[in-house]
Amino acid sequence: MSYTSAYFQKSADFLRTKTGRTPEIGIVLGSCLGPFAREIEDPVEVDYGDIPNFLLSTVASHAGKLIFGTVSGRSVVCMSGRFHSYEGYSFEELVIPVRVLRLLGVKTLILTNAAGAVNRDYRPGDVMVLRDHIKLNGSSPLLGPNVEDFGPRFFDVTRMYTPELRKLALDLAQGSSLRVHEGTYMFFPGPQFETPAEIRAARALGADAVGMSTVTEALTAAHCGMPLLALSVITNMAAGVLDRPLSGEEVDEAAERVAKPFSDYMKKIVAAI
Ligand code: HPA
């Protein structure tokens, strides 16, 4: 599929007409970080299935709706449920959500995810502010004809995780009960968790945490020059760090435990942006 601007504009026009909202901050909620959605005041919800030219969320712990509203007095749109390549979506399709948010007027994007810790100093329940990422699977969401309206064919990603937003998030960690680190996220396509050997390789390459999302949205935001903050909630030690198997339930339970302090932390970040 090669996209044109009009393709994304159709979704944005629908949403603008339906909600009458002009959000300034876009927030993507990762696995089981959905409870943050309850913090949104004056909400207007739109199911993904009702949005023309949009995608459908297939993961049980992802709700599958856009929520427009107010957080800390700021106008936001929240993706409650995101799309992953392991659901069968191509990297190219995964540009859709962020481009639609951009067309809706979003100026700053916050991505959240659940991730496994590669760094042995991290613990489940900690948060990692992404400083950078590693993605060695050879694909890119920007593959195919470039849509010039969003950005240039070749684009810089050295500052894609916006330094000022990273500093803000680290500064705001001071008053929080969360342990907040800054580190490098490594993308693995999943849906299987990584092998212990892959985690050893990730560590040797400089990764601090691993996960199955975020990089497509981050690259799409970088392409259109959108300021970006990405946060990982560490839900487990990555494969082989502890001598026991990993499970989706372990990830869900850890995300649930941290939901409240994480929501409070997110609200402070939104207020300060
Ligand atoms: N690996 C990949 N994705 C994840 C993990 C993990 O250990 N934990 C939560 N999401």
PDB file of C-alpha atoms and ligand atoms in Angstrom:
ATOM      1  CA  MET A   1       0.000   0.000   0.000  1.00  0.00           C
ATOM      2  CA  SER A   2       1.405   3.401  -0.850  1.00  0.00           C
ATOM      3  CA  TYR A   3      -0.273   6.181   1.076  1.00  0.00           C
ATOM      4  CA  THR A   4      -1.132   9.749   0.146  1.00  0.00           C
ATOM      5  CA  SER A   5      -1.843  12.622   2.504  1.00  0.00           C
ATOM      6  CA  ALA A   6      -5.545  12.324   1.656  1.00  0.00           C
ATOM      7  CA  TYR A   7      -5.606   8.812   3.121  1.00  0.00           C
ATOM      8  CA  PHE A   8      -4.738  10.061   6.614  1.00  0.00           C
ATOM      9  CA  GLN A   9      -6.754  13.260   6.180  1.00  0.00           C
ATOM     10  CA  LYS A  10      -9.922  11.193   5.806  1.00  0.00           C
ATOM     11  CA  SER A  11      -9.520   9.750   9.337  1.00  0.00           C
ATOM     12  CA  ALA A  12      -8.605  13.148  10.798  1.00  0.00           C
ATOM     13  CA  ASP A  13     -11.561  14.923   9.148  1.00  0.00           C
ATOM     14  CA  PHE A  14     -13.926  12.280  10.515  1.00  0.00           C
ATOM     15  CA  LEU A  15     -12.527  12.663  14.039  1.00  0.00           C
ATOM     16  CA  ARG A  16     -12.560  16.459  13.962  1.00  0.00           C
ATOM     17  CA  THR A  17     -16.167  16.534  12.822  1.00  0.00           C
ATOM     18  CA  LYS A  18     -17.241  13.888  15.327  1.00  0.00           C
ATOM     19  CA  THR A  19     -15.475  15.280  18.393  1.00  0.00           C
ATOM     20  CA  GLY A  20     -14.921  18.987  17.713  1.00  0.00           C
ATOM     21  CA  ARG A  21     -11.688  18.686  19.703  1.00  0.00           C
ATOM     22  CA  THR A  22      -8.204  19.975  18.870  1.00  0.00           C
ATOM     23  CA  PRO A  23      -5.834  18.007  21.112  1.00  0.00           C
ATOM     24  CA  GLU A  24      -2.334  19.387  21.682  1.00  0.00           C
ATOM     25  CA  ILE A  25      -0.803  16.296  23.310  1.00  0.00           C
ATOM     26  CA  GLY A  26      -1.105  12.733  21.975  1.00  0.00           C
ATOM     27  CA  ILE A  27      -0.601   9.825  24.341  1.00  0.00           C
ATOM     28  CA  VAL A  28      -0.235   6.176  23.333  1.00  0.00           C
ATOM     29  CA  LEU A  29      -0.963   3.762  26.171  1.00  0.00           C
ATOM     30  CA  GLY A  30       0.978   0.518  26.157  1.00  0.00           C
ATOM     31  CA  SER A  31       0.036  -2.934  27.425  1.00  0.00           C
ATOM     32  CA  CYS A  32      -2.051  -2.694  30.565  1.00  0.00           C
ATOM     33  CA  LEU A  33      -1.248   0.985  31.070  1.00  0.00           C
ATOM     34  CA  GLY A  34      -4.873   1.567  30.172  1.00  0.00           C
ATOM     35  CA  PRO A  35      -5.893   2.732  33.692  1.00  0.00           C
ATOM     36  CA  PHE A  36      -4.454   6.145  32.811  1.00  0.00           C
ATOM     37  CA  ALA A  37      -7.445   6.500  30.493  1.00  0.00           C
ATOM     38  CA  ARG A  38      -9.672   6.812  33.580  1.00  0.00           C
ATOM     39  CA  GLU A  39      -7.836  10.029  34.471  1.00  0.00           C
ATOM     40  CA  ILE A  40      -9.110  11.796  31.361  1.00  0.00           C
ATOM     41  CA  GLU A  41     -11.694  14.442  32.184  1.00  0.00           C
ATOM     42  CA  ASP A  42     -14.585  15.384  29.930  1.00  0.00           C
ATOM     43  CA  PRO A  43     -13.891  12.371  27.701  1.00  0.00           C
ATOM     44  CA  VAL A  44     -15.210  11.734  24.208  1.00  0.00           C
ATOM     45  CA  GLU A  45     -14.449   8.223  22.993  1.00  0.00           C
ATOM     46  CA  VAL A  46     -14.277   6.923  19.441  1.00  0.00           C
ATOM     47  CA  ASP A  47     -13.868   3.217  18.687  1.00  0.00           C
ATOM     48  CA  TYR A  48     -11.089   2.445  16.251  1.00  0.00           C
ATOM     49  CA  GLY A  49     -13.561   0.417  14.220  1.00  0.00           C
ATOM     50  CA  ASP A  50     -15.623   3.552  13.511  1.00  0.00           C
ATOM     51  CA  ILE A  51     -12.702   5.582  12.121  1.00  0.00           C
ATOM     52  CA  PRO A  52     -12.295   5.382   8.338  1.00  0.00           C
ATOM     53  CA  ASN A  53      -8.868   4.226   7.119  1.00  0.00           C
ATOM     54  CA  PHE A  54      -7.771   3.328  10.662  1.00  0.00           C
ATOM     55  CA  LEU A  55      -6.516   0.018  12.125  1.00  0.00           C
ATOM     56  CA  LEU A  56      -8.108  -2.414  14.599  1.00  0.00           C
ATOM     57  CA  SER A  57      -6.501  -3.486  17.873  1.00  0.00           C
ATOM     58  CA  THR A  58      -6.416  -7.279  18.326  1.00  0.00           C
ATOM     59  CA  VAL A  59      -4.672  -7.576  21.713  1.00  0.00           C
ATOM     60  CA  ALA A  60      -6.963  -8.457  24.640  1.00  0.00           C
ATOM     61  CA  SER A  61      -5.358  -6.002  27.094  1.00  0.00           C
ATOM     62  CA  HIS A  62      -5.664  -3.132  24.590  1.00  0.00           C
ATOM     63  CA  ALA A  63      -9.038  -1.386  24.546  1.00  0.00           C
ATOM     64  CA  GLY A  64      -9.127  -0.084  20.964  1.00  0.00           C
ATOM     65  CA  LYS A  65     -10.398   3.466  21.187  1.00  0.00           C
ATOM     66  CA  LEU A  66      -9.293   7.062  20.943  1.00  0.00           C
ATOM     67  CA  ILE A  67     -10.196   9.137  23.970  1.00  0.00           C
ATOM     68  CA  PHE A  68     -10.300  12.926  23.613  1.00  0.00           C
ATOM     69  CA  GLY A  69     -10.380  14.985  26.797  1.00  0.00           C
ATOM     70  CA  THR A  70      -8.431  16.958  29.358  1.00  0.00           C
ATOM     71  CA  VAL A  71      -5.568  15.894  31.628  1.00  0.00           C
ATOM     72  CA  SER A  72      -3.985  18.380  34.032  1.00  0.00           C
ATOM     73  CA  GLY A  73      -5.860  21.124  32.186  1.00  0.00           C
ATOM     74  CA  ARG A  74      -4.327  20.183  28.832  1.00  0.00           C
ATOM     75  CA  SER A  75      -6.210  19.031  25.779  1.00  0.00           C
ATOM     76  CA  VAL A  76      -5.164  15.454  24.978  1.00  0.00           C
ATOM     77  CA  VAL A  77      -6.039  12.549  22.749  1.00  0.00           C
ATOM     78  CA  CYS A  78      -5.202   9.166  24.117  1.00  0.00           C
ATOM     79  CA  MET A  79      -4.819   5.959  22.149  1.00  0.00           C
ATOM     80  CA  SER A  80      -6.173   3.343  24.505  1.00  0.00           C
ATOM     81  CA  GLY A  81      -4.803   0.342  22.673  1.00  0.00           C
ATOM     82  CA  ARG A  82      -2.016   0.426  20.111  1.00  0.00           C
ATOM     83  CA  PHE A  83      -1.013  -1.590  17.073  1.00  0.00           C
ATOM     84  CA  HIS A  84       1.981  -3.910  16.847  1.00  0.00           C
ATOM     85  CA  SER A  85       3.695  -5.665  13.964  1.00  0.00           C
ATOM     86  CA  TYR A  86       3.149  -9.018  15.716  1.00  0.00           C
ATOM     87  CA  GLU A  87      -0.588  -8.595  15.117  1.00  0.00           C
ATOM     88  CA  GLY A  88       0.182  -8.939  11.423  1.00  0.00           C
ATOM     89  CA  TYR A  89       0.378  -5.241  10.555  1.00  0.00           C
ATOM     90  CA  SER A  90       3.199  -4.243   8.257  1.00  0.00           C
ATOM     91  CA  PHE A  91       5.592  -1.569   9.463  1.00  0.00           C
ATOM     92  CA  GLU A  92       4.246   0.696   6.709  1.00  0.00           C
ATOM     93  CA  GLU A  93       0.672   0.437   8.042  1.00  0.00           C
ATOM     94  CA  LEU A  94       1.885   1.390  11.500  1.00  0.00           C
ATOM     95  CA  VAL A  95       2.441   5.029  10.413  1.00  0.00           C
ATOM     96  CA  ILE A  96      -1.335   5.545  10.418  1.00  0.00           C
ATOM     97  CA  PRO A  97      -2.102   6.403  14.072  1.00  0.00           C
ATOM     98  CA  VAL A  98       0.670   8.973  14.557  1.00  0.00           C
ATOM     99  CA  ARG A  99      -0.024  10.665  11.222  1.00  0.00           C
ATOM    100  CA  VAL A 100      -3.704  10.970  12.087  1.00  0.00           C
ATOM    101  CA  LEU A 101      -2.798  12.459  15.487  1.00  0.00           C
ATOM    102  CA  ARG A 102      -0.504  14.895  13.726  1.00  0.00           C
ATOM    103  CA  LEU A 103      -3.291  16.008  11.392  1.00  0.00           C
ATOM    104  CA  LEU A 104      -5.600  16.461  14.373  1.00  0.00           C
ATOM    105  CA  GLY A 105      -3.189  19.115  15.627  1.00  0.00           C
ATOM    106  CA  VAL A 106      -1.152  17.131  18.150  1.00  0.00           C
ATOM    107  CA  LYS A 107       2.110  18.976  18.839  1.00  0.00           C
ATOM    108  CA  THR A 108       3.782  16.636  21.321  1.00  0.00           C
ATOM    109  CA  LEU A 109       3.616  12.850  21.468  1.00  0.00           C
ATOM    110  CA  ILE A 110       4.036  10.663  24.550  1.00  0.00           C
ATOM    111  CA  LEU A 111       4.515   6.949  23.936  1.00  0.00           C
ATOM    112  CA  THR A 112       4.329   4.411  26.751  1.00  0.00           C
ATOM    113  CA  ASN A 113       5.044   0.707  26.736  1.00  0.00           C
ATOM    114  CA  ALA A 114       5.672  -2.304  28.923  1.00  0.00           C
ATOM    115  CA  ALA A 115       9.224  -3.615  28.617  1.00  0.00           C
ATOM    116  CA  GLY A 116      11.560  -6.276  29.955  1.00  0.00           C
ATOM    117  CA  ALA A 117      14.720  -5.161  31.769  1.00  0.00           C
ATOM    118  CA  VAL A 118      18.039  -6.094  30.205  1.00  0.00           C
ATOM    119  CA  ASN A 119      19.903  -3.819  32.597  1.00  0.00           C
ATOM    120  CA  ARG A 120      20.389  -5.800  35.809  1.00  0.00           C
ATOM    121  CA  ASP A 121      20.117  -2.638  37.912  1.00  0.00           C
ATOM    122  CA  TYR A 122      16.490  -2.180  36.843  1.00  0.00           C
ATOM    123  CA  ARG A 123      13.592  -3.792  38.696  1.00  0.00           C
ATOM    124  CA  PRO A 124       9.978  -4.538  37.779  1.00  0.00           C
ATOM    125  CA  GLY A 125       7.933  -1.422  38.557  1.00  0.00           C
ATOM    126  CA  ASP A 126      10.725   0.953  37.470  1.00  0.00           C
ATOM    127  CA  VAL A 127      10.272   3.403  34.595  1.00  0.00           C
ATOM    128  CA  MET A 128      12.763   4.046  31.793  1.00  0.00           C
ATOM    129  CA  VAL A 129      12.799   7.286  29.818  1.00  0.00           C
ATOM    130  CA  LEU A 130      13.938   6.328  26.309  1.00  0.00           C
ATOM    131  CA  ARG A 131      17.150   8.089  25.348  1.00  0.00           C
ATOM    132  CA  ASP A 132      17.472   6.114  22.106  1.00  0.00           C
ATOM    133  CA  HIS A 133      16.511   2.824  20.514  1.00  0.00           C
ATOM    134  CA  ILE A 134      18.012  -0.111  18.637  1.00  0.00           C
ATOM    135  CA  LYS A 135      15.979  -1.774  15.879  1.00  0.00           C
ATOM    136  CA  LEU A 136      17.902  -4.286  13.823  1.00  0.00           C
ATOM    137  CA  ASN A 137      15.051  -6.023  12.001  1.00  0.00           C
ATOM    138  CA  GLY A 138      15.740  -4.124   8.785  1.00  0.00           C
ATOM    139  CA  SER A 139      12.272  -2.660   8.296  1.00  0.00           C
ATOM    140  CA  SER A 140      11.021   0.902   8.637  1.00  0.00           C
ATOM    141  CA  PRO A 141       7.535   2.407   8.860  1.00  0.00           C
ATOM    142  CA  LEU A 142       8.761   4.981   6.330  1.00  0.00           C
ATOM    143  CA  LEU A 143       9.440   2.358   3.656  1.00  0.00           C
ATOM    144  CA  GLY A 144       7.811   3.045   0.299  1.00  0.00           C
ATOM    145  CA  PRO A 145       7.020   6.291  -1.512  1.00  0.00           C
ATOM    146  CA  ASN A 146       7.672   9.256   0.779  1.00  0.00           C
ATOM    147  CA  VAL A 147       4.676  11.424   1.683  1.00  0.00           C
ATOM    148  CA  GLU A 148       6.407  14.807   1.472  1.00  0.00           C
ATOM    149  CA  ASP A 149       3.600  16.587   3.365  1.00  0.00           C
ATOM    150  CA  PHE A 150       4.822  14.851   6.517  1.00  0.00           C
ATOM    151  CA  GLY A 151       8.575  15.056   6.076  1.00  0.00           C
ATOM    152  CA  PRO A 152      11.587  14.510   3.835  1.00  0.00           C
ATOM    153  CA  ARG A 153      12.710  11.193   2.354  1.00  0.00           C
ATOM    154  CA  PHE A 154      15.858  11.089   4.489  1.00  0.00           C
ATOM    155  CA  PHE A 155      15.540  12.418   7.996  1.00  0.00           C
ATOM    156  CA  ASP A 156      17.646  12.782  11.093  1.00  0.00           C
ATOM    157  CA  VAL A 157      16.925  10.698  14.187  1.00  0.00           C
ATOM    158  CA  THR A 158      19.799  11.706  16.463  1.00  0.00           C
ATOM    159  CA  ARG A 159      17.438  13.771  18.653  1.00  0.00           C
ATOM    160  CA  MET A 160      14.188  11.911  18.003  1.00  0.00           C
ATOM    161  CA  TYR A 161      13.602  11.340  21.725  1.00  0.00           C
ATOM    162  CA  THR A 162      13.464  15.065  22.432  1.00  0.00           C
ATOM    163  CA  PRO A 163      16.230  16.000  24.908  1.00  0.00           C
ATOM    164  CA  GLU A 164      14.144  18.724  26.612  1.00  0.00           C
ATOM    165  CA  LEU A 165      11.246  16.299  27.217  1.00  0.00           C
ATOM    166  CA  ARG A 166      13.614  13.629  28.546  1.00  0.00           C
ATOM    167  CA  LYS A 167      15.065  16.149  30.995  1.00  0.00           C
ATOM    168  CA  LEU A 168      11.577  17.212  32.050  1.00  0.00           C
ATOM    169  CA  ALA A 169      10.563  13.598  32.715  1.00  0.00           C
ATOM    170  CA  LEU A 170      13.742  12.900  34.681  1.00  0.00           C
ATOM    171  CA  ASP A 171      13.358  16.097  36.735  1.00  0.00           C
ATOM    172  CA  LEU A 172       9.726  15.246  37.552  1.00  0.00           C
ATOM    173  CA  ALA A 173      10.785  11.814  38.774  1.00  0.00           C
ATOM    174  CA  GLN A 174      12.188  13.545  41.879  1.00  0.00           C
ATOM    175  CA  GLY A 175       8.866  13.840  43.649  1.00  0.00           C
ATOM    176  CA  SER A 176       7.561  10.467  42.459  1.00  0.00           C
ATOM    177  CA  SER A 177       7.614   7.128  44.268  1.00  0.00           C
ATOM    178  CA  LEU A 178       8.834   5.546  41.017  1.00  0.00           C
ATOM    179  CA  ARG A 179      12.461   4.743  40.243  1.00  0.00           C
ATOM    180  CA  VAL A 180      13.049   6.427  36.898  1.00  0.00           C
ATOM    181  CA  HIS A 181      16.064   5.687  34.686  1.00  0.00           C
ATOM    182  CA  GLU A 182      17.140   6.883  31.273  1.00  0.00           C
ATOM    183  CA  GLY A 183      18.157   4.168  28.838  1.00  0.00           C
ATOM    184  CA  THR A 184      18.113   2.493  25.442  1.00  0.00           C
ATOM    185  CA  TYR A 185      15.133   0.442  24.253  1.00  0.00           C
ATOM    186  CA  MET A 186      15.676  -2.423  21.868  1.00  0.00           C
ATOM    187  CA  PHE A 187      12.851  -3.523  19.601  1.00  0.00           C
ATOM    188  CA  PHE A 188      12.106  -7.215  19.082  1.00  0.00           C
ATOM    189  CA  PRO A 189       9.154  -8.073  16.853  1.00  0.00           C
ATOM    190  CA  GLY A 190       7.633 -10.802  19.082  1.00  0.00           C
ATOM    191  CA  PRO A 191       5.087 -12.140  19.804  1.00  0.00           C
ATOM    192  CA  GLN A 192       7.426 -14.643  21.454  1.00  0.00           C
ATOM    193  CA  PHE A 193       9.546 -13.196  24.218  1.00  0.00           C
ATOM    194  CA  GLU A 194      13.239 -13.068  23.419  1.00  0.00           C
ATOM    195  CA  THR A 195      15.642 -15.938  23.944  1.00  0.00           C
ATOM    196  CA  PRO A 196      18.237 -15.620  26.717  1.00  0.00           C
ATOM    197  CA  ALA A 197      20.905 -15.438  23.985  1.00  0.00           C
ATOM    198  CA  GLU A 198      19.070 -12.549  22.325  1.00  0.00           C
ATOM    199  CA  ILE A 199      18.978 -10.746  25.656  1.00  0.00           C
ATOM    200  CA  ARG A 200      22.721 -11.279  26.156  1.00  0.00           C
ATOM    201  CA  ALA A 201      23.240  -9.870  22.647  1.00  0.00           C
ATOM    202  CA  ALA A 202      20.957  -6.909  23.435  1.00  0.00           C
ATOM    203  CA  ARG A 203      22.999  -6.167  26.551  1.00  0.00           C
ATOM    204  CA  ALA A 204      26.272  -6.377  24.633  1.00  0.00           C
ATOM    205  CA  LEU A 205      24.817  -3.894  22.112  1.00  0.00           C
ATOM    206  CA  GLY A 206      23.940  -1.413  24.847  1.00  0.00           C
ATOM    207  CA  ALA A 207      20.222  -2.042  25.384  1.00  0.00           C
ATOM    208  CA  ASP A 208      18.713  -1.460  28.817  1.00  0.00           C
ATOM    209  CA  ALA A 209      15.208  -2.763  28.060  1.00  0.00           C
ATOM    210  CA  VAL A 210      13.428  -4.717  25.323  1.00  0.00           C
ATOM    211  CA  GLY A 211       9.911  -4.542  23.931  1.00  0.00           C
ATOM    212  CA  MET A 212       7.684  -5.178  20.948  1.00  0.00           C
ATOM    213  CA  SER A 213       6.307  -1.710  20.199  1.00  0.00           C
ATOM    214  CA  THR A 214       7.050   2.024  20.155  1.00  0.00           C
ATOM    215  CA  VAL A 215       9.760   2.241  17.478  1.00  0.00           C
ATOM    216  CA  THR A 216       7.323   2.515  14.539  1.00  0.00           C
ATOM    217  CA  GLU A 217       5.388   5.325  16.227  1.00  0.00           C
ATOM    218  CA  ALA A 218       8.619   7.023  17.323  1.00  0.00           C
ATOM    219  CA  LEU A 219      10.058   6.952  13.791  1.00  0.00           C
ATOM    220  CA  THR A 220       6.787   8.251  12.323  1.00  0.00           C
ATOM    221  CA  ALA A 221       6.863  11.128  14.810  1.00  0.00           C
ATOM    222  CA  ALA A 222      10.526  11.841  14.008  1.00  0.00           C
ATOM    223  CA  HIS A 223       9.724  11.921  10.277  1.00  0.00           C
ATOM    224  CA  CYS A 224       7.161  14.689  10.784  1.00  0.00           C
ATOM    225  CA  GLY A 225       9.343  16.541  13.298  1.00  0.00           C
ATOM    226  CA  MET A 226       7.066  15.953  16.269  1.00  0.00           C
ATOM    227  CA  PRO A 227       8.562  16.409  19.763  1.00  0.00           C
ATOM    228  CA  LEU A 228       8.522  13.002  21.422  1.00  0.00           C
ATOM    229  CA  LEU A 229       8.778  11.471  24.875  1.00  0.00           C
ATOM    230  CA  ALA A 230       8.741   7.687  25.300  1.00  0.00           C
ATOM    231  CA  LEU A 231       8.465   5.870  28.623  1.00  0.00           C
ATOM    232  CA  SER A 232       8.841   2.164  29.372  1.00  0.00           C
ATOM    233  CA  VAL A 233       7.292   0.592  32.429  1.00  0.00           C
ATOM    234  CA  ILE A 234       9.579  -2.278  33.384  1.00  0.00           C
ATOM    235  CA  THR A 235       7.253  -5.216  33.977  1.00  0.00           C
ATOM    236  CA  ASN A 236       9.780  -8.055  34.206  1.00  0.00           C
ATOM    237  CA  MET A 237      13.437  -8.924  34.018  1.00  0.00           C
ATOM    238  CA  ALA A 238      14.109  -9.989  30.409  1.00  0.00           C
ATOM    239  CA  ALA A 239      14.537 -13.630  29.390  1.00  0.00           C
ATOM    240  CA  GLY A 240      17.376 -15.432  31.091  1.00  0.00           C
ATOM    241  CA  VAL A 241      18.106 -12.673  33.632  1.00  0.00           C
ATOM    242  CA  LEU A 242      16.269 -14.742  36.229  1.00  0.00           C
ATOM    243  CA  ASP A 243      16.195 -18.506  36.065  1.00  0.00           C
ATOM    244  CA  ARG A 244      12.503 -18.841  35.211  1.00  0.00           C
ATOM    245  CA  PRO A 245      10.148 -18.623  32.234  1.00  0.00           C
ATOM    246  CA  LEU A 246       8.345 -15.376  31.291  1.00  0.00           C
ATOM    247  CA  SER A 247       4.616 -15.031  30.896  1.00  0.00           C
ATOM    248  CA  GLY A 248       2.149 -12.466  29.623  1.00  0.00           C
ATOM    249  CA  GLU A 249       0.395 -12.661  33.012  1.00  0.00           C
ATOM    250  CA  GLU A 250       3.568 -11.573  34.816  1.00  0.00           C
ATOM    251  CA  VAL A 251       3.764  -8.550  32.497  1.00  0.00           C
ATOM    252  CA  ASP A 252       0.076  -7.690  33.024  1.00  0.00           C
ATOM    253  CA  GLU A 253       0.280  -8.010  36.813  1.00  0.00           C
ATOM    254  CA  ALA A 254       3.358  -5.806  37.096  1.00  0.00           C
ATOM    255  CA  ALA A 255       1.794  -3.166  34.837  1.00  0.00           C
ATOM    256  CA  GLU A 256      -1.329  -3.199  36.992  1.00  0.00           C
ATOM    257  CA  ARG A 257       0.685  -2.724  40.204  1.00  0.00           C
ATOM    258  CA  VAL A 258       2.422   0.357  38.859  1.00  0.00           C
ATOM    259  CA  ALA A 259      -0.651   1.837  37.134  1.00  0.00           C
ATOM    260  CA  LYS A 260      -1.512   4.333  39.884  1.00  0.00           C
ATOM    261  CA  PRO A 261       1.945   5.885  40.507  1.00  0.00           C
ATOM    262  CA  PHE A 262       2.588   5.801  36.765  1.00  0.00           C
ATOM    263  CA  SER A 263      -0.676   7.647  36.070  1.00  0.00           C
ATOM    264  CA  ASP A 264       0.264  10.285  38.658  1.00  0.00           C
ATOM    265  CA  TYR A 265       3.694  10.667  37.074  1.00  0.00           C
ATOM    266  CA  MET A 266       2.155  11.000  33.602  1.00  0.00           C
ATOM    267  CA  LYS A 267      -0.245  13.687  34.837  1.00  0.00           C
ATOM    268  CA  LYS A 268       2.681  15.727  36.166  1.00  0.00           C
ATOM    269  CA  ILE A 269       4.486  15.363  32.846  1.00  0.00           C
ATOM    270  CA  VAL A 270       1.405  16.434  30.860  1.00  0.00           C
ATOM    271  CA  ALA A 271       0.983  19.472  33.114  1.00  0.00           C
ATOM    272  CA  ALA A 272       4.611  20.505  32.624  1.00  0.00           C
ATOM    273  CA  ILE A 273       4.898  20.086  28.829  1.00  0.00           C
TER     274      ILE A 273
HETATM  275  N1  HPA B   1      10.213  -8.631  26.063  1.00  0.00           N
HETATM  276  C1  HPA B   1       9.509  -8.019  25.085  1.00  0.00           C
HETATM  277  N2  HPA B   1       8.437  -7.287  25.305  1.00  0.00           N
HETATM  278  C2  HPA B   1       8.052  -7.123  26.586  1.00  0.00           C
HETATM  279  C3  HPA B   1       8.729  -7.731  27.655  1.00  0.00           C
HETATM  280  C4  HPA B   1       9.882  -8.517  27.380  1.00  0.00           C
HETATM  281  O1  HPA B   1      10.536  -9.077  28.273  1.00  0.00           O
HETATM  282  N3  HPA B   1       8.077  -7.375  28.789  1.00  0.00           N
HETATM  283  C5  HPA B   1       7.038  -6.573  28.410  1.00  0.00           C
HETATM  284  N4  HPA B   1       7.016  -6.413  27.082  1.00  0.00           N
END
